[in-house]
mmCIF file of C-alpha atoms in Angstrom:
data_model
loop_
_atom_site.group_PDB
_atom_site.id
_atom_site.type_symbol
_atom_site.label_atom_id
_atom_site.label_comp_id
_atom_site.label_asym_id
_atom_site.label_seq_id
_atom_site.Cartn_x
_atom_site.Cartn_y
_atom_site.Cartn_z
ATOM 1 C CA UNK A 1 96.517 147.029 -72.324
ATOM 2 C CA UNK A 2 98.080 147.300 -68.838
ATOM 3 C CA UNK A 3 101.396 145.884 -68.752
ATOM 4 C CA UNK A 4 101.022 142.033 -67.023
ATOM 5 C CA UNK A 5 101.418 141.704 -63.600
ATOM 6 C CA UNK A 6 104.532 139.492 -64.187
ATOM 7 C CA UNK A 7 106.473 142.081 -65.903
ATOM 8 C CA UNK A 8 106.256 144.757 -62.969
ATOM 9 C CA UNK A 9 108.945 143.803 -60.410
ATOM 10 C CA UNK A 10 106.518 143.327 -57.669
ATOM 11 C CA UNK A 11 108.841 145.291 -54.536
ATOM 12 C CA UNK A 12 111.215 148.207 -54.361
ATOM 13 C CA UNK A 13 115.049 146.693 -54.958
ATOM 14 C CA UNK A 14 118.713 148.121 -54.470
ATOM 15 C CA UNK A 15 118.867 150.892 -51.476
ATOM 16 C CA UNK A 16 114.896 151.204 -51.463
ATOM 17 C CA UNK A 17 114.506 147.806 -50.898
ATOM 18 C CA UNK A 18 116.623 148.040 -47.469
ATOM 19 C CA UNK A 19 114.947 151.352 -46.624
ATOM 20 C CA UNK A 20 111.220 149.520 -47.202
ATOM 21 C CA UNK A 21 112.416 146.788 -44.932
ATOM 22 C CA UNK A 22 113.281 149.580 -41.722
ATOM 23 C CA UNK A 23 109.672 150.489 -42.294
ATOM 24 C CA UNK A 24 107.542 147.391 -42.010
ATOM 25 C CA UNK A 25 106.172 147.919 -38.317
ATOM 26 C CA UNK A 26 102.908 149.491 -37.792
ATOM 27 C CA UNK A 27 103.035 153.359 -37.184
ATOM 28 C CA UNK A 28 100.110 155.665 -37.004
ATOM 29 C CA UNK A 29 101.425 157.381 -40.263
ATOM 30 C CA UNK A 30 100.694 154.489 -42.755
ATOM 31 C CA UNK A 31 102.633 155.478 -46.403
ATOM 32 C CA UNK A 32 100.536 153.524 -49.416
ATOM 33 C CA UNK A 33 103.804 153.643 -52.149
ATOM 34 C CA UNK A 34 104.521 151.899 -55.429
ATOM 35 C CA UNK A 35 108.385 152.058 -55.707
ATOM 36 C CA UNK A 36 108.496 152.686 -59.312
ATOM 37 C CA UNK A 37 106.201 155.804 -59.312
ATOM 38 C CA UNK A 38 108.184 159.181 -59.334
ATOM 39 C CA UNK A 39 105.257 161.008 -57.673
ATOM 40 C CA UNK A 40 105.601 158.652 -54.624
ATOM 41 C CA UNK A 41 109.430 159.108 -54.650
ATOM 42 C CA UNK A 42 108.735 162.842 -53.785
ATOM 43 C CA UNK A 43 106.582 161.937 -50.610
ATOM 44 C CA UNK A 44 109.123 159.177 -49.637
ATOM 45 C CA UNK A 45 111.827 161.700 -49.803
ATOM 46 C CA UNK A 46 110.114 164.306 -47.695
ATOM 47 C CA UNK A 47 109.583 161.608 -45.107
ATOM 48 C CA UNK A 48 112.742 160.153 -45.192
ATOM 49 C CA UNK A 49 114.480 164.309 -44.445
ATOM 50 C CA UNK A 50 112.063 164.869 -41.742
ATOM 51 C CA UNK A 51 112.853 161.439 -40.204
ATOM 52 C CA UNK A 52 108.872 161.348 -39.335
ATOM 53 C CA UNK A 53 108.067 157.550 -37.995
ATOM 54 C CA UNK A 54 106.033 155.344 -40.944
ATOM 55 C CA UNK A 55 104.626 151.942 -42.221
ATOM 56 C CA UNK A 56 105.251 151.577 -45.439
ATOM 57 C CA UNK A 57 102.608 149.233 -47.778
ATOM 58 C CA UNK A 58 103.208 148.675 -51.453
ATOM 59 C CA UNK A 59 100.093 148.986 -53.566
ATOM 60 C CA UNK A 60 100.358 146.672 -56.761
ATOM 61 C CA UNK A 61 98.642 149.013 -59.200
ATOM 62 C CA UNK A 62 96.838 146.159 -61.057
ATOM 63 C CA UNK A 63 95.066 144.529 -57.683
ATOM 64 C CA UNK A 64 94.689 147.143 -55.159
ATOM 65 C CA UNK A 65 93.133 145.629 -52.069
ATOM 66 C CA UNK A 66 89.915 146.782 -50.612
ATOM 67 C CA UNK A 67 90.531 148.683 -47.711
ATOM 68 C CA UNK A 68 93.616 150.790 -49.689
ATOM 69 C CA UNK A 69 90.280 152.007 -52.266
ATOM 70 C CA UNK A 70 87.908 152.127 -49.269
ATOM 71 C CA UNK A 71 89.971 154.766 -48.031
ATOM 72 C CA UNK A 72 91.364 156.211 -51.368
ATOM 73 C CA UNK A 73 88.515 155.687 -53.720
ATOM 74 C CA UNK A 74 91.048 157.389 -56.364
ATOM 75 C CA UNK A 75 93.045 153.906 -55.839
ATOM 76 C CA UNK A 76 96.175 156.867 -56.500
ATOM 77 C CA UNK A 77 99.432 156.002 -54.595
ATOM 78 C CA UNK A 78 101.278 157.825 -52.973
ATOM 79 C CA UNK A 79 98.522 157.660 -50.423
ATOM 80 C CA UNK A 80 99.095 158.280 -46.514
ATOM 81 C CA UNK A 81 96.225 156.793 -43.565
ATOM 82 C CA UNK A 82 96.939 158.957 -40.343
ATOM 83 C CA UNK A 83 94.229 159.322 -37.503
ATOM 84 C CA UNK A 84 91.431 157.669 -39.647
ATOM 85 C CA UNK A 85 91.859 160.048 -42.414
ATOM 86 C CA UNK A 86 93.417 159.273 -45.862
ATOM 87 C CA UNK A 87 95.127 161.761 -47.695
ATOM 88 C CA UNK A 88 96.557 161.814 -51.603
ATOM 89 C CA UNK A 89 98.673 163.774 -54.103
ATOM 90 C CA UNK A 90 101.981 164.274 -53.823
ATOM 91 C CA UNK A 91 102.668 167.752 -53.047
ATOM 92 C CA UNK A 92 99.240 168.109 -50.498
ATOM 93 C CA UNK A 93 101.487 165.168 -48.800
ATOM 94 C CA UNK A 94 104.355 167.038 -48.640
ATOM 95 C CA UNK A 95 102.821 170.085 -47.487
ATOM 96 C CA UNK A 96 101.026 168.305 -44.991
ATOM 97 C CA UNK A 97 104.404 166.365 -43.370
ATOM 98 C CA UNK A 98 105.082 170.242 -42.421
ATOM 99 C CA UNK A 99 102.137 170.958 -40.805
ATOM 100 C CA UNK A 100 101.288 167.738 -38.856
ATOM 101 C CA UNK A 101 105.025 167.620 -37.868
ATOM 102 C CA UNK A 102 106.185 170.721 -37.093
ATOM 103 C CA UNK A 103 109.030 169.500 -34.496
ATOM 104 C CA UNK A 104 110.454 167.423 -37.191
ATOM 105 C CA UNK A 105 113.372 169.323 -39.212
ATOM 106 C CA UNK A 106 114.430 170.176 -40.993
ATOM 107 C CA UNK A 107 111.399 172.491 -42.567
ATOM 108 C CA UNK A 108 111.600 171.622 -46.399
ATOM 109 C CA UNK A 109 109.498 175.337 -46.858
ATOM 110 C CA UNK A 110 110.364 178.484 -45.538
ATOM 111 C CA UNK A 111 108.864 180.218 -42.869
ATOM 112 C CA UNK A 112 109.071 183.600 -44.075
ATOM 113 C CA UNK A 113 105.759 184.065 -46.073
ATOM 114 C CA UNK A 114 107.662 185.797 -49.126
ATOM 115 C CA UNK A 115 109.817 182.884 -49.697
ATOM 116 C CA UNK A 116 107.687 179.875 -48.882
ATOM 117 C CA UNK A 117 105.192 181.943 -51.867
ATOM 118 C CA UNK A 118 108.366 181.965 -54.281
ATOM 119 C CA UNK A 119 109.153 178.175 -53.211
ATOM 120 C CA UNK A 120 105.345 177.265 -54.425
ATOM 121 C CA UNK A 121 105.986 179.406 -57.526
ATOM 122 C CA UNK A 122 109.448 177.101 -58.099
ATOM 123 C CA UNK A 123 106.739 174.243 -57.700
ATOM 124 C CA UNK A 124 104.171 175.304 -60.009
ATOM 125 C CA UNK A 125 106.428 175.518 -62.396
ATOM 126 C CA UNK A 126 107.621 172.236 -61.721
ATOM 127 C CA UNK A 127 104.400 171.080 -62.241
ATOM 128 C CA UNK A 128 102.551 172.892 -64.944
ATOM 129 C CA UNK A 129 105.497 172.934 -67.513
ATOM 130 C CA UNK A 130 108.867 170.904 -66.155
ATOM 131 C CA UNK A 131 107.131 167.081 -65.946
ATOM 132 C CA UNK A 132 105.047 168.079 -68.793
ATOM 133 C CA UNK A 133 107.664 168.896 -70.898
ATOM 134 C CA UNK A 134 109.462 164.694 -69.430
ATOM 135 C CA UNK A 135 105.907 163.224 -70.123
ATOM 136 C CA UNK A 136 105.650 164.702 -73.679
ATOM 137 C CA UNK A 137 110.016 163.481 -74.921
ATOM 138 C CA UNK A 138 109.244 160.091 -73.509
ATOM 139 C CA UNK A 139 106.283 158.790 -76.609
ATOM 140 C CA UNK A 140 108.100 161.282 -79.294
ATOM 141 C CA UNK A 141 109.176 158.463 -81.335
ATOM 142 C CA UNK A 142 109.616 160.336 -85.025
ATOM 143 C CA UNK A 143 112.835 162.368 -84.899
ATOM 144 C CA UNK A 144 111.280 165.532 -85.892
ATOM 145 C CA UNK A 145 109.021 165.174 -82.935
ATOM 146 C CA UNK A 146 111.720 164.252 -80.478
ATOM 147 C CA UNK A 147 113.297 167.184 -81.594
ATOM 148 C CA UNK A 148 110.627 169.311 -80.823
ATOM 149 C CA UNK A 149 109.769 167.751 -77.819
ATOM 150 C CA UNK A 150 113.353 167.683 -76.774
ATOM 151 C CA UNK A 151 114.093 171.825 -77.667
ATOM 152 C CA UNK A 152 110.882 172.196 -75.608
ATOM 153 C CA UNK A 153 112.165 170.443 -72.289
ATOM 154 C CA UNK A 154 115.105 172.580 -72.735
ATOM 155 C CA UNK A 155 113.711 175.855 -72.878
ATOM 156 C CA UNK A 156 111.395 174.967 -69.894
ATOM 157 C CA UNK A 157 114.326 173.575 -67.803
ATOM 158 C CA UNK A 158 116.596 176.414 -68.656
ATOM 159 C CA UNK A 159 113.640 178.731 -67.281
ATOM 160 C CA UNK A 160 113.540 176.935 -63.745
ATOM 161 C CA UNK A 161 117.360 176.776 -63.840
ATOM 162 C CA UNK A 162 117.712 180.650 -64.020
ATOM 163 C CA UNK A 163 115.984 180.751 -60.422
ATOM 164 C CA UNK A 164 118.626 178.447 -58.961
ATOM 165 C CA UNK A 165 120.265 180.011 -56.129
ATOM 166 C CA UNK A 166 122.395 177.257 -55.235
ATOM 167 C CA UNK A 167 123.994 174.542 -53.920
ATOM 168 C CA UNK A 168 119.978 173.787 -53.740
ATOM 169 C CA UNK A 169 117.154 175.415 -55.635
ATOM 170 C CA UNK A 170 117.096 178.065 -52.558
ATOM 171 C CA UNK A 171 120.287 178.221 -51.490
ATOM 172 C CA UNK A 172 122.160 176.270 -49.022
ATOM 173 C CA UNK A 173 118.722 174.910 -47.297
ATOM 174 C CA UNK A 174 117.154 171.783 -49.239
ATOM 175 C CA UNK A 175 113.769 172.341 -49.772
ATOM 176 C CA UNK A 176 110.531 171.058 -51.198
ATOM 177 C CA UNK A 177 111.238 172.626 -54.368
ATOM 178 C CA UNK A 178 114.371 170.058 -54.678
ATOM 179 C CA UNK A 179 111.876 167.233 -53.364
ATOM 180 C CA UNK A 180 109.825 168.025 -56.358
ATOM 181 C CA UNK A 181 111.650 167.468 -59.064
ATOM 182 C CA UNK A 182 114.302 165.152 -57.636
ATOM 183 C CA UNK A 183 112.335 161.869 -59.282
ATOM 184 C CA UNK A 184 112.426 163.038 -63.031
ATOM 185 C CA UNK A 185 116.273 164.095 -62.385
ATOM 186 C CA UNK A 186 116.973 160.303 -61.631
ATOM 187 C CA UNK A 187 114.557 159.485 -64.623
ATOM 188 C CA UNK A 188 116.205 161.514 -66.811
ATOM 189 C CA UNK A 189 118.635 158.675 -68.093
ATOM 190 C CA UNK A 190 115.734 157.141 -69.788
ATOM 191 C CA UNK A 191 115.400 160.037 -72.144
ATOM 192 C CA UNK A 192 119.047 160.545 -72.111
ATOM 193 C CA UNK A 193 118.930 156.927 -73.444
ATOM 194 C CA UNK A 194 116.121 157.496 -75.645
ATOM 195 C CA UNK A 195 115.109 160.680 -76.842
ATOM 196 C CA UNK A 196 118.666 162.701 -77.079
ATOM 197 C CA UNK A 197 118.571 164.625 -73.618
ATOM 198 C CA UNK A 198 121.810 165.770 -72.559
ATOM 199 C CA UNK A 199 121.838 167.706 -69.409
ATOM 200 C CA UNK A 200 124.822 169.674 -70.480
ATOM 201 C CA UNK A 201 122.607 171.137 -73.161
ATOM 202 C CA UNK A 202 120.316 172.834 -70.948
ATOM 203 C CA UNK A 203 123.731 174.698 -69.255
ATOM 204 C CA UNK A 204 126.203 174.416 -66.793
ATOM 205 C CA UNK A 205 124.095 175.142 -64.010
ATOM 206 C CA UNK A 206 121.244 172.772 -64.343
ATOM 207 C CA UNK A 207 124.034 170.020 -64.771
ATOM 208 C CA UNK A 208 125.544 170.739 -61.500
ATOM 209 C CA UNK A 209 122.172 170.992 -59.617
ATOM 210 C CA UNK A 210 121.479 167.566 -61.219
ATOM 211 C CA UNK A 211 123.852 165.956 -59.852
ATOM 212 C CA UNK A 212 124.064 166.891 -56.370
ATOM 213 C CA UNK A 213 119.931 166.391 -55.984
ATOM 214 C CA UNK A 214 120.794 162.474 -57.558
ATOM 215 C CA UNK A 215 123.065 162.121 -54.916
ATOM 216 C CA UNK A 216 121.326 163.668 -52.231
ATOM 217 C CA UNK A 217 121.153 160.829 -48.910
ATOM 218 C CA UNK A 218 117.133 160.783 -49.310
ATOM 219 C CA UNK A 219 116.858 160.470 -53.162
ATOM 220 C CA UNK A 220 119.544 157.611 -53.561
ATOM 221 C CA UNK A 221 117.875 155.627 -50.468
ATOM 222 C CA UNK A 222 114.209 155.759 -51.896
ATOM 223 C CA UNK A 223 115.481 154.742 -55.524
ATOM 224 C CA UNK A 224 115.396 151.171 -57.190
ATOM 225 C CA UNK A 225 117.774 149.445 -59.703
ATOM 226 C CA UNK A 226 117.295 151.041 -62.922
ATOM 227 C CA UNK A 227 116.766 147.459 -64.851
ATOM 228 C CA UNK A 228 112.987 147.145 -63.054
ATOM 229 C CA UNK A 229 112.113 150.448 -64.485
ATOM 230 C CA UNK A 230 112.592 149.335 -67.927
ATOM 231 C CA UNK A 231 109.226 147.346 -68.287
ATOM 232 C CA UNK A 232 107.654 150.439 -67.037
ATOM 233 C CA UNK A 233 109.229 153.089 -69.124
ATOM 234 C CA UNK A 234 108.783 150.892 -71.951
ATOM 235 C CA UNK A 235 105.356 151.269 -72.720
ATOM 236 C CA UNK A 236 105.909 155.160 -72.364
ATOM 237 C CA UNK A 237 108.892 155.398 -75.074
ATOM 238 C CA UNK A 238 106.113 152.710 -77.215
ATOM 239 C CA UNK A 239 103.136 154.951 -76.519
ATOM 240 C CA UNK A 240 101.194 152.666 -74.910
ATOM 241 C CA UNK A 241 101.081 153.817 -71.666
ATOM 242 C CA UNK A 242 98.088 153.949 -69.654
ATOM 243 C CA UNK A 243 98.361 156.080 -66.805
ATOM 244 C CA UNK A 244 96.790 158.608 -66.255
ATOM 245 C CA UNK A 245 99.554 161.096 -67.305
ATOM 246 C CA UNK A 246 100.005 159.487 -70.932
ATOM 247 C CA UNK A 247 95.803 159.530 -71.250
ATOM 248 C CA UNK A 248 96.069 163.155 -70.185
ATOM 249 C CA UNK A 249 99.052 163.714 -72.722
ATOM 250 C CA UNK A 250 96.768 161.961 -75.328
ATOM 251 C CA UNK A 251 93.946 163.799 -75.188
ATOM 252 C CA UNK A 252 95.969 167.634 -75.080
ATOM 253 C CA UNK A 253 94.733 167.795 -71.143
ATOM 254 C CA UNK A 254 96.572 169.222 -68.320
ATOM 255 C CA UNK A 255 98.518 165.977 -66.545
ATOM 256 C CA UNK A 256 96.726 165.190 -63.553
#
């Protein structure tokens, strides 16, 4: 069952509550958020380091109005209106802030073709096996399965740490591979919490990557007080989620 309306903490609060309120005048780059979502967290922070101009609208994900799914039929946030078009998923967002804004920097991929290739690797893996490996700790309830699940997120983490150049994933320029995974870094307390994470375990290096990126100007200001997540997070440590992430998860399909 989806969790009532009254239990969702209906706005963004803490340092993303003042950021939302800078953002409330119409722009022709419209940003359709939901401040608890980490996906829309990675297209906030790209906007927010390219200092592009938006509006920002939050979508309650239990009573979407009509034009939001006229224009997304997917009813998905994060969602972005610009020139008549609407445009979804997180990372075709991202991408997309660097091509429709080229004179805003800094450029979060690199323009030699070699590296901005190895930055989409760093994101695939991000992807594919990284929030997987979050997604499938969070419901592991039994201790034998959190174990499992837990030796599993270390192994993949330790993989994506190896390729960390540092101070940021490719060196000293902040980049979209940073933006990517930045929301399950500041989401990792809840399996900290939970499930038996400890960052230390997956080594030094991941540790000090961690925090810096929680830190960062553009992660703190698009993050909410960590007592409004718990409703949320919740139902995914009870297994009775119903994104589409835990159905996914469920059913032994890729997360979409």
């Amino acid at each position: 069952m989806p969790l009532p309306d009254e239990q969702i903490y209906p706005h963004a609060t803490g340092a993303a509550e003042a950021l939302v309120a800078k953002h409330q005048e119409p722009q022709p780059l419209v940003f359709y958020a939901g401040w608890f979502c980490p996906y829309v967290q990675r297209a906030w922070i790209a906007l927010e380091e390219k200092g592009i101009p938006y509006q920002y609208k939050e979508v309650n994900p239990y009573k979407k109005e009509a034009h939001f799914l006229a224009i997304n039929p997917k009813g998905l946030v994060p969602a972005l209106e610009y020139g008549g078009h609407a445009l979804y998923e997180s990372l075709i967002i991202c991408e997309f802030f660097e091509d429709a804004f080229p004179a805003h920097t800094p450029h979060l991929l690199p323009t030699d073709p070699v590296q901005r290739a190895r930055a989409r690797m760093a994101i695939d893996q991000i992807s594919k096996t990284l929030v997987p490996t979050f997604q499938r700790l969070l419901p592991a309830a039994d201790p034998e399965a959190q174990r499992t699940a837990r030796e599993a997120a270390y192994s993949a983490l330790r993989a994506f740490a190896a390729g960390i150049k540092g101070p940021w994933y490719l060196g000293e320029e902040f980049s979209l591979v940073d933006v990517a995974i930045a929301p399950w870094i500041v989401r990792d307390y809840i399996i900290t919490e939970n499930r038996g994470y400890k960052r230390a375990e997956v080594g030094a290096a991941w540790e000090a990557y961690a925090g810096r990126l929680e830190k960062r100007e553009s992660v703190v200001n698009t993050s909410s007080l960590r007592e409004h997540m718990a409703p949320i997070y919740g139902r995914y440590l009870r297994d009775e989620a119903q994104s589409e992430a835990a159905r996914a998860i469920r059913e032994g399909r890729a997360i979409p």
